[in-house]
mmCIF file of C-alpha atoms in Angstrom:
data_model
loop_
_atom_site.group_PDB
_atom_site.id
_atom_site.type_symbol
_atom_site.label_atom_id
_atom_site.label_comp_id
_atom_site.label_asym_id
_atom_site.label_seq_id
_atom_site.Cartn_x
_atom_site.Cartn_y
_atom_site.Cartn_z
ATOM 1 C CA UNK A 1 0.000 0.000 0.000
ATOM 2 C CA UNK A 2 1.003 3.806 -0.444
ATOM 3 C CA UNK A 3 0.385 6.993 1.131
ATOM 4 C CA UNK A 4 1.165 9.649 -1.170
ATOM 5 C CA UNK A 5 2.845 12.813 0.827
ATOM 6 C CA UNK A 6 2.612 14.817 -2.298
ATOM 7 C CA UNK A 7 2.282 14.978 -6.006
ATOM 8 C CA UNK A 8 -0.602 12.820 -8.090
ATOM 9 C CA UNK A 9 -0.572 9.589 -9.437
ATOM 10 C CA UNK A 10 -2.387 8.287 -11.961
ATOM 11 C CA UNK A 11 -4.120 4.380 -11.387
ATOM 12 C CA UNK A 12 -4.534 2.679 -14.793
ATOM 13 C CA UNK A 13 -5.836 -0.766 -16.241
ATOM 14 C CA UNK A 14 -4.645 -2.006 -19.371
ATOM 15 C CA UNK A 15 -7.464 -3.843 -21.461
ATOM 16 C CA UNK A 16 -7.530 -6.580 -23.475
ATOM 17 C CA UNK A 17 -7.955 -3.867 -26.712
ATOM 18 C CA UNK A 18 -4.526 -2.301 -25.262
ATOM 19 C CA UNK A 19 -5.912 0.632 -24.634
ATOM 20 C CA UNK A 20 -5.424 1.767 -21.133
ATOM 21 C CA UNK A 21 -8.287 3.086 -18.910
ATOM 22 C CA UNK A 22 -7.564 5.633 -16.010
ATOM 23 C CA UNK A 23 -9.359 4.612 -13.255
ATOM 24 C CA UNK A 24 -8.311 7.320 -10.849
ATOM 25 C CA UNK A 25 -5.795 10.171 -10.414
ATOM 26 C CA UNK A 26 -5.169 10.782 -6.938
ATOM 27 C CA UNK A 27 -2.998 13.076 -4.713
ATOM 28 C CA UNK A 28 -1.410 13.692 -1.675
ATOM 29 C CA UNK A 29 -3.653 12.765 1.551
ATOM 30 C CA UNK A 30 -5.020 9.930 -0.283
ATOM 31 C CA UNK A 31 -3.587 6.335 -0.378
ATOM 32 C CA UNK A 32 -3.667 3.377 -3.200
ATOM 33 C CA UNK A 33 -2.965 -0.382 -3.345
ATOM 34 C CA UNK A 34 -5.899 -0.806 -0.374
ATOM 35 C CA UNK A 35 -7.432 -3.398 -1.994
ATOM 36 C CA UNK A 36 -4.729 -5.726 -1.438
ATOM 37 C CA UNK A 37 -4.983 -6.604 2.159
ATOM 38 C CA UNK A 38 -3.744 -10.031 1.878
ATOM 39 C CA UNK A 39 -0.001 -10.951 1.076
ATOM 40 C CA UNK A 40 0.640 -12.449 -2.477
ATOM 41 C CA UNK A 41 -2.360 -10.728 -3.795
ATOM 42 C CA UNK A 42 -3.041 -9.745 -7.314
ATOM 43 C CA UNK A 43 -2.244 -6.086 -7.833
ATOM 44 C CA UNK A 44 -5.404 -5.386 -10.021
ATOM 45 C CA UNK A 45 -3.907 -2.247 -11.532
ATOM 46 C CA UNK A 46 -1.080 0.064 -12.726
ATOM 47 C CA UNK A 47 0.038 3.437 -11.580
ATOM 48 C CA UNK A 48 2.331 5.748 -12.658
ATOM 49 C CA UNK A 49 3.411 9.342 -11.574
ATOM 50 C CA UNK A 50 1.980 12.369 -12.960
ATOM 51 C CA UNK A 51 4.329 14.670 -11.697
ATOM 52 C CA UNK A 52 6.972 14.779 -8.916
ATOM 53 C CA UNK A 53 5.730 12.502 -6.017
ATOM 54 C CA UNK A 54 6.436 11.807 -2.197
ATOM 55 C CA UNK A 55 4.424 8.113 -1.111
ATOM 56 C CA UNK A 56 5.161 6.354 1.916
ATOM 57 C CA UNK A 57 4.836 2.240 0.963
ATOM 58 C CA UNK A 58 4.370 -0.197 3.350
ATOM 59 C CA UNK A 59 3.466 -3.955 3.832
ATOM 60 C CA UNK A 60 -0.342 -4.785 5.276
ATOM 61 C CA UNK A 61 1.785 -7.296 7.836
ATOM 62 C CA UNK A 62 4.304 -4.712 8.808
ATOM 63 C CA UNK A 63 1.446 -1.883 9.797
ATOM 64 C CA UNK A 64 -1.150 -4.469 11.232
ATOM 65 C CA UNK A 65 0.277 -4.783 14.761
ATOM 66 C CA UNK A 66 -0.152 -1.014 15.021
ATOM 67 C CA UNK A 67 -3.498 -0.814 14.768
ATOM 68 C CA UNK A 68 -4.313 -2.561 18.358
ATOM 69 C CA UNK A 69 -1.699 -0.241 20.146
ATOM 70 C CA UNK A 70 -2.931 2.846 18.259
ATOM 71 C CA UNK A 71 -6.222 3.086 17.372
ATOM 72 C CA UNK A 72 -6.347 6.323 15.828
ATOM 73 C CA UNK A 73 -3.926 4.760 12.935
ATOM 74 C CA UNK A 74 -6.539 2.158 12.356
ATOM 75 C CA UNK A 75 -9.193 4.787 12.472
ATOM 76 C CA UNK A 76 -7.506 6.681 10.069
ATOM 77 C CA UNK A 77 -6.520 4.123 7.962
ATOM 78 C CA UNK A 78 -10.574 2.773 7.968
ATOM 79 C CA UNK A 79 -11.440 6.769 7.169
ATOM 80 C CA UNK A 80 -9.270 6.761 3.923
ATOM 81 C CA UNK A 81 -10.608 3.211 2.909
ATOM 82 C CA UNK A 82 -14.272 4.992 2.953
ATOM 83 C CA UNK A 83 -12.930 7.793 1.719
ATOM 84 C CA UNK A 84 -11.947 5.949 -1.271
ATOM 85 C CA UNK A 85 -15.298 3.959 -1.444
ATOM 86 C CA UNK A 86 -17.485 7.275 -1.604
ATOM 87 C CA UNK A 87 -15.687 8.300 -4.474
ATOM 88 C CA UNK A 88 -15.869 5.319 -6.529
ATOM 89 C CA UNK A 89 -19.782 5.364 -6.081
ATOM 90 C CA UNK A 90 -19.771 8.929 -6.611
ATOM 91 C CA UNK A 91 -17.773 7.866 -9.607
ATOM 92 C CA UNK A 92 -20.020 4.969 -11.359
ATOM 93 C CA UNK A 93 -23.224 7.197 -10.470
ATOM 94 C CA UNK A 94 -21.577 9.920 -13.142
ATOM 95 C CA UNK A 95 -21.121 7.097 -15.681
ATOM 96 C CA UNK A 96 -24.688 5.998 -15.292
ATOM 97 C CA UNK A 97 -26.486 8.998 -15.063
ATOM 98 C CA UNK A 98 -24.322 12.119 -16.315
ATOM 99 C CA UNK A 99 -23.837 12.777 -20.105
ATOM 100 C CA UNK A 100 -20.999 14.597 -21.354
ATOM 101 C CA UNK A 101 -21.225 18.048 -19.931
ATOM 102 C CA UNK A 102 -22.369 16.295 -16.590
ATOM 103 C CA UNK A 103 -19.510 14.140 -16.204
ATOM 104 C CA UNK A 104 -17.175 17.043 -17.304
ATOM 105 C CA UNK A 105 -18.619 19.540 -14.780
ATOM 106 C CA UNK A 106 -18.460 16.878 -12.002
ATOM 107 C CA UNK A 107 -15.063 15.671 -12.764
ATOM 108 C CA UNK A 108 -13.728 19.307 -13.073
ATOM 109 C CA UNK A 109 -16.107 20.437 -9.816
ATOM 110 C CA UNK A 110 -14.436 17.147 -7.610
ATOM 111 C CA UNK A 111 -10.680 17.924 -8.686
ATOM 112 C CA UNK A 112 -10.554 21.266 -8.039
ATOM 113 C CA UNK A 113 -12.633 21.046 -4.766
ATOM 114 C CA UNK A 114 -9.531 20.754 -2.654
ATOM 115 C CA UNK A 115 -7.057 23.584 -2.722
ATOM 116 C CA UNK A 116 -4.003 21.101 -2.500
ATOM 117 C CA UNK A 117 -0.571 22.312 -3.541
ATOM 118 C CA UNK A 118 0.550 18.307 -4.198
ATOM 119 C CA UNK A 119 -2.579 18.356 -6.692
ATOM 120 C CA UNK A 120 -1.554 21.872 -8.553
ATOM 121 C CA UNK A 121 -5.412 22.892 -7.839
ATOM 122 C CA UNK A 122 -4.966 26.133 -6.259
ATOM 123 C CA UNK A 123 -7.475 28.523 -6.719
ATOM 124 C CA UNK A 124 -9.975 26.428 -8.830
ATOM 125 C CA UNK A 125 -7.082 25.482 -11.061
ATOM 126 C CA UNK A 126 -6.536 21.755 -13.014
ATOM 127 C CA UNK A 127 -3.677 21.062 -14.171
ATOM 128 C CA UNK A 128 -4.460 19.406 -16.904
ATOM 129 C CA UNK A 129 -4.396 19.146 -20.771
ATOM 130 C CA UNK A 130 -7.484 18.323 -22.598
ATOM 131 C CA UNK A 131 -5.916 15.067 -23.655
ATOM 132 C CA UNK A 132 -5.309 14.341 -20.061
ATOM 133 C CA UNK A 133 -8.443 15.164 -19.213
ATOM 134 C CA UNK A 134 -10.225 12.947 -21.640
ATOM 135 C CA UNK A 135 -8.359 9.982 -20.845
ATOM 136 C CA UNK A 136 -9.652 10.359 -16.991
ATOM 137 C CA UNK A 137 -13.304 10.325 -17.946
ATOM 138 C CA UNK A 138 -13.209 8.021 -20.559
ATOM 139 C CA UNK A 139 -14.158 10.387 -23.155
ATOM 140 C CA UNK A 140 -12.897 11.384 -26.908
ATOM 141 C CA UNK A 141 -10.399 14.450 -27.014
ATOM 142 C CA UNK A 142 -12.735 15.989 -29.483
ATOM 143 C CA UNK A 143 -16.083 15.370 -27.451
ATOM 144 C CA UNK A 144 -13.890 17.011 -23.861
ATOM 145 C CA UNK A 145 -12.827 19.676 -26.276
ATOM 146 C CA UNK A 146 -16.417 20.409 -27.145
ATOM 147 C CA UNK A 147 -17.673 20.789 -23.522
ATOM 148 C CA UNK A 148 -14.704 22.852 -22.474
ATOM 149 C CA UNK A 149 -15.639 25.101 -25.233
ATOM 150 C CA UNK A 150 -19.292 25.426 -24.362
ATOM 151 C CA UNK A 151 -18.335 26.094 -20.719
ATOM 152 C CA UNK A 152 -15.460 28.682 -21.739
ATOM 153 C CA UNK A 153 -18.220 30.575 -23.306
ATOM 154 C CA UNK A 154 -20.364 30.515 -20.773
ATOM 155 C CA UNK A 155 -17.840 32.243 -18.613
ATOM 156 C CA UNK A 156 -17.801 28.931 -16.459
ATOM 157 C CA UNK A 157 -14.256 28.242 -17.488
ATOM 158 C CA UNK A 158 -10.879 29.784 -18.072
ATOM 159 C CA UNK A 159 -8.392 27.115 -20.543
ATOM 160 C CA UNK A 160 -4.775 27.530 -21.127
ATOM 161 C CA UNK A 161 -1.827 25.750 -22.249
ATOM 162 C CA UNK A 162 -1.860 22.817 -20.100
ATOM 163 C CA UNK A 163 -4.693 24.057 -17.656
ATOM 164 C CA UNK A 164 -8.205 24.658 -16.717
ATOM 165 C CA UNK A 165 -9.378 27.312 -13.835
ATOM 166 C CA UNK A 166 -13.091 26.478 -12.863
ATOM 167 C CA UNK A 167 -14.260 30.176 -12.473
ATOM 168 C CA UNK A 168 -18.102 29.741 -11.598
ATOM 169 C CA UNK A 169 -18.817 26.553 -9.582
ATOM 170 C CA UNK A 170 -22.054 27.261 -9.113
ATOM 171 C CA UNK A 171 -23.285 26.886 -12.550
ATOM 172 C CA UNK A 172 -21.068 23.634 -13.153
ATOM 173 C CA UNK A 173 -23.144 22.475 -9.988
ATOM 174 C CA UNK A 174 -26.369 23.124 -11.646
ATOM 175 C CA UNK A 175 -25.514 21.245 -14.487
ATOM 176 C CA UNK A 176 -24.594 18.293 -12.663
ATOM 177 C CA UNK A 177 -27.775 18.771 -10.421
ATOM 178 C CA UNK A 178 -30.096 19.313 -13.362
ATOM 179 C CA UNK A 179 -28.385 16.057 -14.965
ATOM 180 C CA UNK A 180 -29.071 13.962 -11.951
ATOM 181 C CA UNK A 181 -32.943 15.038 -12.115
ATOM 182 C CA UNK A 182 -33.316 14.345 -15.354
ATOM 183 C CA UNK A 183 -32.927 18.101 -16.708
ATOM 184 C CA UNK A 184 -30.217 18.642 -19.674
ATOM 185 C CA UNK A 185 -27.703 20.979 -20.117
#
């Protein structure tokens, strides 16, 4: 298991098609390789670094004994496990109910909600390219491209080289509210 300290990771599968699907980017405060809890299990992804990044790895075994002498470690350690849980419901409720713009405005409206230096999301910024982007939610460059545009011109969005500063959360929000009661864009 890792702790990441700081920086962002990126956790991958690679398909039968050889494509690769991100399944996650995550950051410092947050923690990956949690579902192996038993020795000589199957690591059932990949990860690689985004940018520069600080983890802390260690072995289920080696941290176990802890947990009965400190209980605010296993607490802790339980907290980041749900923590991780929410966010993959919150994640396959987007892909089942949100269409494009939805799952853009979410995905953009999640990452940025955190101003966390290790993340580069200071002050609603993303640092992200549109490629990057699309490859996170599953979506063509040309259909991510599309949305950013609409929400660039409704003043919803700054883009640059590289980056994307949310500038008017509220009105991502009410897309992805409106979405989730069956409204549209």
């Amino acid at each position: 298991m890792y702790y990441i300290l700081k920086g962002r990771v990126r956790i991958f599968e690679n398909l039968y098609s050889g494509r690769e699907m991100t399944l996650d980017v995550v950051g410092a405060g947050r923690m990956f390789g949690e579902s192996a809890f038993v020795e000589k299990n199957i690591r059932p992804a990949c990860v690689q670094a985004v940018n520069q990044v600080t983890l802390v790895s260690f072995r289920m075994a080696d941290i176990l004994p802890y947990f009965g002498s400190r209980a605010g470690l296993a607490l802790h350690f339980l907290q980041l496990c749900s923590s991780t849980m929410d966010y993959l419901v919150d994640r396959m409720e987007e892909q089942c109910l949100l269409d494009r713009y939805g799952k853009v405005a979410s995905y953009l409206l999640n990452r940025t909600a955190p101003d966390c230096e290790g993340m580069g999301t200071e002050g609603g910024v993303l640092p992200y390219t549109h490629e990057e982007l699309s490859v996170s939610l599953g979506l063509n460059r040309s259909t991510v491209s599309t949305v950013l545009k609409k929400f660039k011109e409704e003043g919803w969005l700054e883009r640059g080289y590289g980056f994307l500063r949310v500038l008017d959360r509220e009105a991502l929000e009410a897309v992805v509210e409106g979405q989730k009661n069956g409204d549209g864009l």
